Amino acid sequence: MLFLFSITWGTVSGWWIPACLLLGLLYAALLYRKPVNLSNKFRYILLAVRAIVVAFIALLLVSPLVKSVSYNPQKPLVLVLQDNSESIKMFPGSSKSFNVVADNLAALKEQLGDKYDVQEFHFDRDLQNGLTKTFNGKQTNISQALHQLNDHFVNQNIGALVLATDGLYNQGSDPQYEARNFKNSIYTIALGDTIAKRDLLIGNISYNKTAFLGNDFEVEVLAGAYQSKGENIRLNVTEDGRQVNSQVIPVTSNSFQKSVTIKLNADKKGLRKFNISIAGVKNEASAQNNTETIYVDVLDARQKVLLLYEAPHPDISVIRQSIESNKNYEVKASMMSDLATLKPADYNLVILYQLSAASNGLIQNILKSKTPLWYIAGAQTDLNNFNNEQKVIRISSARQDMQEVFARPATDFTAFTVSDSSRKKISSFPPLLAPYGSYSSPQAGGTLLKQRIGNVETTYPLLSFGDDAGKRIGVLNGEGLWRWQLAEFQAFGNHHALEELFSQGVQYLTANANRQRFIVYTTKHVFDEGENVIINAELYNDALELINTPDVRIELKSDAGKNYSFLFSRNGQSYQLNAGTLPVGEYSYTSSTKSGTKQFTASGQLTVKPLNLESRQSAANHQLLNTIAKQSGGQMLLPSQLNQLANLISKNENIKTVVYEDKHYNDVIDLKWVFVLILGLLSLEWFLRKREGEI
């Protein structure tokens, strides 16, 4: 690192330097014009000292700037990214060869020497530090790993990226598009074999996770076969060991795929487990991809949601579509003028969209009932009635104005869970229009989204949930949800974040409609292998007020007979348990607590299903790796060519040390050494005058 200093005058003329020196000399000459006890030698020395001091003080008054320039060399970064998914060791004998690849990647740091900064990572579903030899990832998301790496080293001198993978991914988008964000050479290490082995497999399964009692539902299975021409794919579907469907599919080519539609009947209520399997053939490469298990939640009836509004608005359609994306819910959208033809008591939730003062008398029966309510405030909302009808949010405003507010997800929200990806999307959405005024905050942990006004992050709530004597209330203080829907589709091609937000909100508001005093529920019925199991609990007192004073315990029992005991943590006004990752299997749970003299219990079931995503493809995708390497100016290498990698990086003229120039400007008056110099010169002058008897 190199530092340079210089004086810059900005808008001040540089001619002030000789002027300040002249002023110092004149002042010193007048002071020492007629010395009494000083010899000429000391008189000239003191005159020079005083002239310098006065000149410096005059310069301080002029206030020139001191420019400091530092030059910071940054060695080129070489990022090594290694695939840790199970597909890497899918075939027999592969583990040993890939361990050698891991050793060669680790040796790259020593081969490149001190001229490069080599940093190592591995990935499956997420990015992790360091290299590995475990190859146990259940999912592969190459695009997400590249995105996280690019974010981590943004604006740094990335010289090269080394990506060692088989090119197979089952999560995220096409990594080619994310790789284009790297402005450096990418060297891909092509692992695996592009020649498909003899194998029958289930490539993919598409199905609705919910069905309704008595209805038929369809499951679409993508069956595949490689190097098996002339064989038959024998597809079987069983439930509790009972065969419910079977098909025989002739294999007509060595690279064969066929989509098969299977019709099943939802004849029993509850969580249904179906095993879909393909009979193996002789000399098959892998039997792991021959079996898949799916779970379908069979419901007795849908939850009904009534959406009331006074005038047409594009938000109405967005709310309806977002809620009905969850097959558990059915939405009836109706204008207030048609309320007399409806029976609000037949609905599990009522959404009140921008109601004015004219609607206050019409909804009194709804307000007095125990039906959960979701208020959405906007330009037409009568704030006086809004504040009187619910106790979750209060808006104080002297005028009926609107302002743009952005959504900022709160970190302390405890009522239910919204995925990190949805939170990130929502924070990037365009602004909503919220009533202008000051907002009261609900109870701790009750705000899911807060308002960001411009660049100012406020504590004002945008979306909140609360409880009023056992009646759950939701409040959204903004209109313009149609902007969110358009923005999400334009950026991501789907509406997942908006759908999740409304689905989770409706689930929370309707969860305790039967007025149970103690309820325990999981965030979902089926968890993926390796996913944290989250369980929530709520306890109400005699007045149906949410409390969390007593301890709540839970016992989980697996179908293998193993027991797990946990104590819930208090989370806001309720309880939450993160049971961590559990082994694959089906679990029943019983939870208990005591409030006063009353004992409460609740029970339920959950399932942890295995992930077989990594075994659904039997051939590596080297074409993808070659494309990524070529579009970046890099090169694809086979594992046997890894000894050439260090030489290729060293000879790449685009990979070089970058020197960053950093300029700083400071007023001279801010430099402490100037004051030390002035004080030192004045002290020297005083000492010499004292010594010569002039003081």
CSV table of C-alpha atoms in Angstrom, one decimal, residues 390-567:
chain,number,residue,atom,x,y,z
A,390,GLN,CA,-60.5,-3.2,15.7
A,391,LYS,CA,-57.8,-2.8,18.3
A,392,VAL,CA,-54.8,-4.1,16.3
A,393,ILE,CA,-53.9,-0.9,14.5
A,394,ARG,CA,-54.8,2.7,15.1
A,395,ILE,CA,-54.2,5.4,12.5
A,396,SER,CA,-54.2,9.0,13.6
A,397,SER,CA,-54.6,11.4,10.7
A,398,ALA,CA,-55.9,15.0,10.3
A,399,ARG,CA,-56.4,14.6,6.6
A,400,GLN,CA,-57.5,11.9,4.1
A,401,ASP,CA,-54.3,11.7,2.1
A,402,MET,CA,-52.3,8.7,0.9
A,403,GLN,CA,-48.5,8.1,0.6
A,404,GLU,CA,-46.3,5.6,-1.0
A,405,VAL,CA,-44.8,3.0,1.4
A,406,PHE,CA,-42.5,0.0,0.6
A,407,ALA,CA,-42.8,-3.3,2.5
A,408,ARG,CA,-40.0,-4.2,5.0
A,409,PRO,CA,-40.4,-7.7,6.5
A,410,ALA,CA,-40.0,-7.6,10.3
A,411,THR,CA,-37.5,-10.0,11.9
A,412,ASP,CA,-39.5,-10.5,15.2
A,413,PHE,CA,-42.8,-11.7,13.7
A,414,THR,CA,-43.9,-14.8,15.5
A,415,ALA,CA,-47.5,-15.7,14.5
A,416,PHE,CA,-46.6,-17.8,11.4
A,417,THR,CA,-43.7,-18.5,9.1
A,418,VAL,CA,-43.0,-16.9,5.7
A,419,SER,CA,-40.1,-18.3,3.7
A,420,ASP,CA,-36.9,-16.3,3.3
A,421,SER,CA,-37.3,-16.2,-0.5
A,422,SER,CA,-40.8,-14.7,-0.2
A,423,ARG,CA,-39.5,-12.1,2.3
A,424,LYS,CA,-36.7,-11.1,0.0
A,425,LYS,CA,-39.2,-10.8,-3.0
A,426,ILE,CA,-41.6,-8.7,-0.9
A,427,SER,CA,-38.9,-6.3,0.2
A,428,SER,CA,-38.2,-5.6,-3.5
A,429,PHE,CA,-41.8,-5.0,-4.5
A,430,PRO,CA,-43.1,-1.5,-5.6
A,431,PRO,CA,-44.8,0.7,-3.0
A,432,LEU,CA,-48.4,0.4,-1.8
A,433,LEU,CA,-50.6,3.5,-1.1
A,434,ALA,CA,-51.1,3.8,2.6
A,435,PRO,CA,-53.2,6.3,4.6
A,436,TYR,CA,-51.1,9.3,5.7
A,437,GLY,CA,-50.7,9.6,9.5
A,438,SER,CA,-49.1,8.2,12.6
A,439,TYR,CA,-49.6,4.5,13.4
A,440,SER,CA,-49.8,2.7,16.7
A,441,SER,CA,-47.8,-0.5,16.8
A,442,PRO,CA,-49.5,-3.8,17.8
A,443,GLN,CA,-48.3,-6.2,20.4
A,444,ALA,CA,-44.7,-7.4,20.1
A,445,GLY,CA,-44.2,-9.9,17.3
A,446,GLY,CA,-47.5,-9.0,15.7
A,447,THR,CA,-46.2,-7.0,12.7
A,448,LEU,CA,-45.2,-9.0,9.6
A,449,LEU,CA,-44.5,-6.1,7.3
A,450,LYS,CA,-43.4,-2.6,8.3
A,451,GLN,CA,-43.4,0.6,6.3
A,452,ARG,CA,-40.4,2.0,4.5
A,453,ILE,CA,-41.1,5.6,3.4
A,454,GLY,CA,-38.6,6.5,0.7
A,455,ASN,CA,-35.3,5.5,2.3
A,456,VAL,CA,-36.5,5.9,5.8
A,457,GLU,CA,-37.3,2.6,7.6
A,458,THR,CA,-40.1,3.3,10.1
A,459,THR,CA,-41.8,1.3,12.9
A,460,TYR,CA,-45.2,1.9,11.3
A,461,PRO,CA,-47.0,-1.4,10.6
A,462,LEU,CA,-48.0,-2.3,7.1
A,463,LEU,CA,-49.4,-5.8,7.7
A,464,SER,CA,-50.2,-6.9,11.2
A,465,PHE,CA,-52.1,-9.7,13.0
A,466,GLY,CA,-53.6,-9.7,16.4
A,467,ASP,CA,-56.2,-11.3,18.7
A,468,ASP,CA,-59.2,-9.6,20.2
A,469,ALA,CA,-60.8,-11.7,22.9
A,470,GLY,CA,-60.2,-14.9,20.9
A,471,LYS,CA,-61.2,-13.3,17.6
A,472,ARG,CA,-58.3,-13.1,15.2
A,473,ILE,CA,-57.8,-9.9,13.3
A,474,GLY,CA,-55.5,-9.1,10.3
A,475,VAL,CA,-54.9,-5.5,9.1
A,476,LEU,CA,-53.2,-4.5,5.8
A,477,ASN,CA,-52.7,-0.7,5.7
A,478,GLY,CA,-52.3,-0.2,1.9
A,479,GLU,CA,-53.8,-0.7,-1.5
A,480,GLY,CA,-52.1,-1.5,-4.8
A,481,LEU,CA,-51.5,-5.2,-4.5
A,482,TRP,CA,-52.0,-5.5,-8.3
A,483,ARG,CA,-48.6,-3.7,-8.6
A,484,TRP,CA,-47.0,-6.5,-6.5
A,485,GLN,CA,-48.6,-9.2,-8.7
A,486,LEU,CA,-47.3,-7.6,-11.9
A,487,ALA,CA,-43.8,-6.9,-10.4
A,488,GLU,CA,-43.4,-10.5,-9.1
A,489,PHE,CA,-44.4,-12.1,-12.4
A,490,GLN,CA,-42.2,-9.7,-14.4
A,491,ALA,CA,-39.1,-10.5,-12.2
A,492,PHE,CA,-39.7,-14.2,-11.4
A,493,GLY,CA,-42.4,-15.5,-13.8
A,494,ASN,CA,-44.7,-16.6,-10.9
A,495,HIS,CA,-46.8,-15.2,-8.0
A,496,HIS,CA,-45.4,-17.5,-5.3
A,497,ALA,CA,-44.6,-14.8,-2.7
A,498,LEU,CA,-48.0,-13.1,-2.9
A,499,GLU,CA,-49.7,-16.5,-2.9
A,500,GLU,CA,-47.7,-17.6,0.2
A,501,LEU,CA,-48.4,-14.4,2.0
A,502,PHE,CA,-52.2,-14.6,1.6
A,503,SER,CA,-52.3,-18.4,2.1
A,504,GLN,CA,-50.4,-18.2,5.4
A,505,GLY,CA,-52.4,-15.2,6.5
A,506,VAL,CA,-55.7,-16.9,5.9
A,507,GLN,CA,-54.5,-20.1,7.6
A,508,TYR,CA,-53.5,-18.2,10.7
A,509,LEU,CA,-56.7,-16.2,10.9
A,510,THR,CA,-58.9,-19.3,10.5
A,511,ALA,CA,-56.8,-21.8,12.5
A,512,ASN,CA,-58.8,-21.3,15.8
A,513,ALA,CA,-62.3,-20.9,14.4
A,514,ASN,CA,-63.6,-23.7,16.5
A,515,ARG,CA,-62.5,-21.8,19.7
A,516,GLN,CA,-60.3,-24.5,21.1
A,517,ARG,CA,-58.4,-23.4,24.2
A,518,PHE,CA,-55.2,-25.3,23.2
A,519,ILE,CA,-54.1,-25.9,19.7
A,520,VAL,CA,-50.9,-27.4,18.3
A,521,TYR,CA,-50.2,-27.3,14.6
A,522,THR,CA,-47.2,-27.8,12.2
A,523,THR,CA,-46.2,-25.3,9.5
A,524,LYS,CA,-47.0,-28.0,7.0
A,525,HIS,CA,-48.0,-31.7,7.1
A,526,VAL,CA,-45.1,-33.1,5.1
A,527,PHE,CA,-41.4,-32.0,5.6
A,528,ASP,CA,-38.6,-32.7,3.2
A,529,GLU,CA,-35.6,-34.7,4.4
A,530,GLY,CA,-33.1,-32.4,6.0
A,531,GLU,CA,-35.7,-29.6,6.6
A,532,ASN,CA,-36.2,-28.2,10.0
A,533,VAL,CA,-39.5,-29.3,11.6
A,534,ILE,CA,-41.4,-26.3,13.0
A,535,ILE,CA,-44.4,-26.8,15.3
A,536,ASN,CA,-46.5,-24.0,16.8
A,537,ALA,CA,-48.8,-24.0,19.8
A,538,GLU,CA,-51.4,-21.6,21.2
A,539,LEU,CA,-53.0,-21.5,24.6
A,540,TYR,CA,-56.1,-19.3,25.5
A,541,ASN,CA,-57.4,-18.4,29.0
A,542,ASP,CA,-61.1,-18.5,30.0
A,543,ALA,CA,-61.6,-15.1,28.3
A,544,LEU,CA,-60.1,-16.5,25.1
A,545,GLU,CA,-57.0,-14.3,25.5
A,546,LEU,CA,-53.7,-15.6,24.2
A,547,ILE,CA,-51.3,-16.6,27.0
A,548,ASN,CA,-48.0,-18.4,27.2
A,549,THR,CA,-47.2,-18.5,30.9
A,550,PRO,CA,-47.4,-22.4,31.5
A,551,ASP,CA,-44.8,-24.7,30.0
A,552,VAL,CA,-45.8,-26.7,26.9
A,553,ARG,CA,-44.3,-30.1,26.3
A,554,ILE,CA,-44.5,-32.4,23.3
A,555,GLU,CA,-43.7,-36.1,22.6
A,556,LEU,CA,-43.0,-37.2,19.1
A,557,LYS,CA,-43.0,-40.9,18.2
A,558,SER,CA,-41.7,-42.2,14.9
A,559,ASP,CA,-43.2,-45.2,13.1
A,560,ALA,CA,-39.9,-47.0,14.0
A,561,GLY,CA,-40.8,-46.6,17.7
A,562,LYS,CA,-38.3,-43.9,18.6
A,563,ASN,CA,-39.5,-41.2,21.0
A,564,TYR,CA,-38.4,-37.5,21.0
A,565,SER,CA,-39.3,-35.1,23.8
A,566,PHE,CA,-39.2,-31.3,23.5
A,567,LEU,CA,-40.2,-28.2,25.5
